[in-house]
mmCIF file of C-alpha atoms in Angstrom:
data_model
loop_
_atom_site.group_PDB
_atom_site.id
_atom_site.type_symbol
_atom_site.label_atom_id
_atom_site.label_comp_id
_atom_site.label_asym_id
_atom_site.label_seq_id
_atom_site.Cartn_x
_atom_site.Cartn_y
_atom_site.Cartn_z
ATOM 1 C CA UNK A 1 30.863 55.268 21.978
ATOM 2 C CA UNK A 2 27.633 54.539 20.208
ATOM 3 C CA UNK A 3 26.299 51.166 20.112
ATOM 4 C CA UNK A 4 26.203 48.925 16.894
ATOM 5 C CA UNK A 5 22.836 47.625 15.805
ATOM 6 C CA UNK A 6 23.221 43.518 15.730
ATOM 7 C CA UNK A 7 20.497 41.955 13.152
ATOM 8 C CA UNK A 8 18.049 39.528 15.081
ATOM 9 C CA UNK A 9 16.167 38.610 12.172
ATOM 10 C CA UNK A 10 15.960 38.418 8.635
ATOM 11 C CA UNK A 11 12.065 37.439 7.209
ATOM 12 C CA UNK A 12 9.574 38.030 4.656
ATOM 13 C CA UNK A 13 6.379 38.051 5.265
ATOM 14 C CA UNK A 14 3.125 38.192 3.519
ATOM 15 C CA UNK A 15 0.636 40.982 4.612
ATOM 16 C CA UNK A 16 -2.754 42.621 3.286
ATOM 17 C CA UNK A 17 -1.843 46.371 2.219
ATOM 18 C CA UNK A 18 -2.866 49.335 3.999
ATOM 19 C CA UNK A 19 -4.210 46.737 6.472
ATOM 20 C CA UNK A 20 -1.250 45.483 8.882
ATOM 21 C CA UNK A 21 -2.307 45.382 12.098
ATOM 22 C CA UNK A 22 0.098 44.294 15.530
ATOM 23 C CA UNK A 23 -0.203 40.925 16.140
ATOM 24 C CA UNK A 24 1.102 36.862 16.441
ATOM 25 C CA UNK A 25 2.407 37.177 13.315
ATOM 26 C CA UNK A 26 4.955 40.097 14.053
ATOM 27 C CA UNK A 27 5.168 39.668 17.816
ATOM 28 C CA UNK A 28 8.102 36.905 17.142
ATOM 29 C CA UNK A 29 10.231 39.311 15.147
ATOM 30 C CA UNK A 30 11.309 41.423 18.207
ATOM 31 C CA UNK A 31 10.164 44.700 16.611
ATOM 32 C CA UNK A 32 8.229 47.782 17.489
ATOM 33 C CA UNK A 33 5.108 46.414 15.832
ATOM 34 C CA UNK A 34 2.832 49.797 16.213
ATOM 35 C CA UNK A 35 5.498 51.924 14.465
ATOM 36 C CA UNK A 36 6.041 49.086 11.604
ATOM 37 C CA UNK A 37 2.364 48.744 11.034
ATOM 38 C CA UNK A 38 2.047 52.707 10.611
ATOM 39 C CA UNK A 39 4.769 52.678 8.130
ATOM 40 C CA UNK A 40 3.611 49.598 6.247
ATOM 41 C CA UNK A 41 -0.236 50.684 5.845
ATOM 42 C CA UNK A 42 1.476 54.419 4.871
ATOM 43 C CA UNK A 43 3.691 52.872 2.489
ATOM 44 C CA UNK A 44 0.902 50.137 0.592
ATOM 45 C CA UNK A 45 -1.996 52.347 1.067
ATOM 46 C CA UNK A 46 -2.306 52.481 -2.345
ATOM 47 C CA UNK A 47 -2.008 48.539 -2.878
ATOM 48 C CA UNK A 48 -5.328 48.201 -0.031
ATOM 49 C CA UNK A 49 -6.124 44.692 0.284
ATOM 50 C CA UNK A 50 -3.394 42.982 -2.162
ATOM 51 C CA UNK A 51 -0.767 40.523 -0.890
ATOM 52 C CA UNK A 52 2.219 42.234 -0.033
ATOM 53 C CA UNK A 53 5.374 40.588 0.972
ATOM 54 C CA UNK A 54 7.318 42.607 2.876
ATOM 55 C CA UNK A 55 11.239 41.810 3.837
ATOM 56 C CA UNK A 56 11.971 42.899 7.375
ATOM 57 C CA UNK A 57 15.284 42.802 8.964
ATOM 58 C CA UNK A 58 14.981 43.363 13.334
ATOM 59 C CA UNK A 59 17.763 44.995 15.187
ATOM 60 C CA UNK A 60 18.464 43.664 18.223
ATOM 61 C CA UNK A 61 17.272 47.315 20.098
ATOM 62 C CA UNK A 62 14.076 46.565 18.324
ATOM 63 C CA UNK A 63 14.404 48.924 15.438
ATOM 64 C CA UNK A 64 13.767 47.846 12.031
ATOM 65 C CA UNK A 65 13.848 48.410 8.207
ATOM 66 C CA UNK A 66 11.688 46.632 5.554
ATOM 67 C CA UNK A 67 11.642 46.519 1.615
ATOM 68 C CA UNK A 68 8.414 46.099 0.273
ATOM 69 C CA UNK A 69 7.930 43.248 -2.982
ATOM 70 C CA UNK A 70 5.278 43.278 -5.667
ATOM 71 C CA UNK A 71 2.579 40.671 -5.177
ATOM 72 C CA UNK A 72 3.061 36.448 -5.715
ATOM 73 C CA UNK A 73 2.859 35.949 -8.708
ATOM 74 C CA UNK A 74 0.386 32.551 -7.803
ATOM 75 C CA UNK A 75 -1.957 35.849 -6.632
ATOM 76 C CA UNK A 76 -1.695 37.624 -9.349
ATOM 77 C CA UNK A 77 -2.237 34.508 -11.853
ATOM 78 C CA UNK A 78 -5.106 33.547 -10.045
ATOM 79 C CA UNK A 79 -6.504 36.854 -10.375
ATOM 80 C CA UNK A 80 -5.571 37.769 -14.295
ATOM 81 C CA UNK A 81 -7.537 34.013 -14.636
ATOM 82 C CA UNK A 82 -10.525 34.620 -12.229
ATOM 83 C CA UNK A 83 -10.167 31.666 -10.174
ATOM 84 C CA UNK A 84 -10.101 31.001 -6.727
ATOM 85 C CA UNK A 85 -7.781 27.907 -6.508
ATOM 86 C CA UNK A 86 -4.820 26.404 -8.392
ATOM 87 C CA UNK A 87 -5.044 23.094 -9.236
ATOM 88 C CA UNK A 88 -3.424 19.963 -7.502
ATOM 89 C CA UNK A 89 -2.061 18.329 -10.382
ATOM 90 C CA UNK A 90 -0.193 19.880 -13.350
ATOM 91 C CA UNK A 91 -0.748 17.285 -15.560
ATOM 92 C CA UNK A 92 -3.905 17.097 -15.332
ATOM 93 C CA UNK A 93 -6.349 19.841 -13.924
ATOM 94 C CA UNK A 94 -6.379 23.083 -16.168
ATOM 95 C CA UNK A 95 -8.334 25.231 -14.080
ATOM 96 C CA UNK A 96 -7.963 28.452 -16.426
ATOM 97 C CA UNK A 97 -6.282 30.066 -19.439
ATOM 98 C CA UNK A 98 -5.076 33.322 -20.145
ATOM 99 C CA UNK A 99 -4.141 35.210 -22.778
ATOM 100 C CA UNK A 100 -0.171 35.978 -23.586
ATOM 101 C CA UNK A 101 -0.121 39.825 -23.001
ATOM 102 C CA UNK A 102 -2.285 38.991 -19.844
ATOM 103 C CA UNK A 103 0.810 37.118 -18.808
ATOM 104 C CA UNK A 104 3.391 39.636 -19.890
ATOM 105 C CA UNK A 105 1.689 41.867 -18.102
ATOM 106 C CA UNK A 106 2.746 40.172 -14.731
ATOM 107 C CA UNK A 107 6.112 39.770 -15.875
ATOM 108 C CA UNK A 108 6.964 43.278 -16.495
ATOM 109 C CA UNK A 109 5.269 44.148 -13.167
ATOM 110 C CA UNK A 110 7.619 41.109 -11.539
ATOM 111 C CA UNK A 111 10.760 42.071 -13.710
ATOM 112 C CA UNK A 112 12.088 44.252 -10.010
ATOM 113 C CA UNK A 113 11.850 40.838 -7.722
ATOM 114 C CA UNK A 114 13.124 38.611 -10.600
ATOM 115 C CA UNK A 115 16.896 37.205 -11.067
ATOM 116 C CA UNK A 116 16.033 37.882 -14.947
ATOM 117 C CA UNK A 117 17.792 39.768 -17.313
ATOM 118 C CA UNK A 118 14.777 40.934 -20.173
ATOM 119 C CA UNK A 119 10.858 40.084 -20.043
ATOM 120 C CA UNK A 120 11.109 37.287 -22.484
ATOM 121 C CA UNK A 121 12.937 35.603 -19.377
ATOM 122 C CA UNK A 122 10.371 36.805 -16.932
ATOM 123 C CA UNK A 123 7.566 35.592 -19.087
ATOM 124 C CA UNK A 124 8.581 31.828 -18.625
ATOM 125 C CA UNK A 125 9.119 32.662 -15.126
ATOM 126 C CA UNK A 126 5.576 33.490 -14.935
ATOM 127 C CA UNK A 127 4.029 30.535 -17.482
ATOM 128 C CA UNK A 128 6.284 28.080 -15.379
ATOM 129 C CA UNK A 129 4.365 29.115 -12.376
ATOM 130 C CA UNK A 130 1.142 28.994 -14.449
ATOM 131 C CA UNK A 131 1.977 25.480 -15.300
ATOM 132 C CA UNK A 132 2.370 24.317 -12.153
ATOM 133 C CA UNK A 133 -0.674 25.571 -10.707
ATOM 134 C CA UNK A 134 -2.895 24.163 -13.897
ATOM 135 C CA UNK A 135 -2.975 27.461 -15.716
ATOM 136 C CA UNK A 136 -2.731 27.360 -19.560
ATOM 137 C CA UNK A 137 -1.013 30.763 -21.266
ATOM 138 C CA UNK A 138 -2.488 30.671 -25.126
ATOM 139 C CA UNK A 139 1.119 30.972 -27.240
ATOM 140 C CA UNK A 140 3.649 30.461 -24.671
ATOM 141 C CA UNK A 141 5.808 26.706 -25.329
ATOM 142 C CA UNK A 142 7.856 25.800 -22.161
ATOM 143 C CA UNK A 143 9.711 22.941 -23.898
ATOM 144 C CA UNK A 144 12.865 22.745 -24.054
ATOM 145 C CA UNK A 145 14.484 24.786 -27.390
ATOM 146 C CA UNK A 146 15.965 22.717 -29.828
ATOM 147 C CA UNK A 147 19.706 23.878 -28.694
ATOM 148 C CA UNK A 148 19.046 22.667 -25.307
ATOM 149 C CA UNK A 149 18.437 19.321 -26.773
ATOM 150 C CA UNK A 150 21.146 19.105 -29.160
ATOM 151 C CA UNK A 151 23.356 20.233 -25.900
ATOM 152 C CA UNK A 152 22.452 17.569 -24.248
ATOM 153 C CA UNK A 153 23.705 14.696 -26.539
#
């Protein structure tokens, strides 16, 4: 009778593409971390030296299977606006602004790790994440609409 694979661990972690290496940061996940980092670099090679997060779930006979995610959308803000730090306080540092199709951009490329529905939806997802690290999108209003107001009476 063959033996049934238990799940150890469930995490997400962020690595540099194509450049995983065995280490402290996988040693704690119980997992083969030579054959994960040969898969992983195989599998991002094309995304060398961009932020991947990658979900790994460890068997307890130290097998393992990962889904790879598109990059933060912080990293890919702070890119599309060419700066090297968000800022502290939303209402008051604007460190950048970008343009709306810059945005939209990132939101289509996010729309697969996203709980939205269409990229209007992931579009705020993205300029609410803008707005809290101090990054202005030019023609995108994150106030409330006017039927979540009159809702609220």
């Amino acid at each position: 009778m063959a033996k049934e694979k238990v799940i150890t661990r469930v995490a997400i972690v962020h690595l540099i593409g194509g450049q995983a290496k065995p280490g402290t940061t996988l040693a704690s996940y119980g997992i083969n971390m030579a054959e994960f980092t040969r898969q992983f670099n195989d599998k991002t090679k094309d995304r060398m030296g961009e932020v991947v997060p990658v979900q790994i779930t460890a068997y307890s006979d130290k097998s393992f299977k990962f889904i790879i995610k598109t990059t933060p959308v912080s990293v890919l803000l702070k890119k599309a606006a060419k700066v090297d730090k968000a800022g502290h306080n939303q209402l008051t540092d604007n460190v950048a602004t970008i343009s709306k199709e810059e945005a939209m951009k990132i939101a289509k490329y996010k729309m697969p790790d996203l709980a939205v529905y269409d990229e209007e939806a992931a579009l705020r997802c993205v300029a609410g994440t803008a707005k809290q690290m101090g990054i202005k999108i030019k023609g995108v209003d994150l106030s409330p609409n006017k039927t979540a107001k009159e809702g609220k009476k």
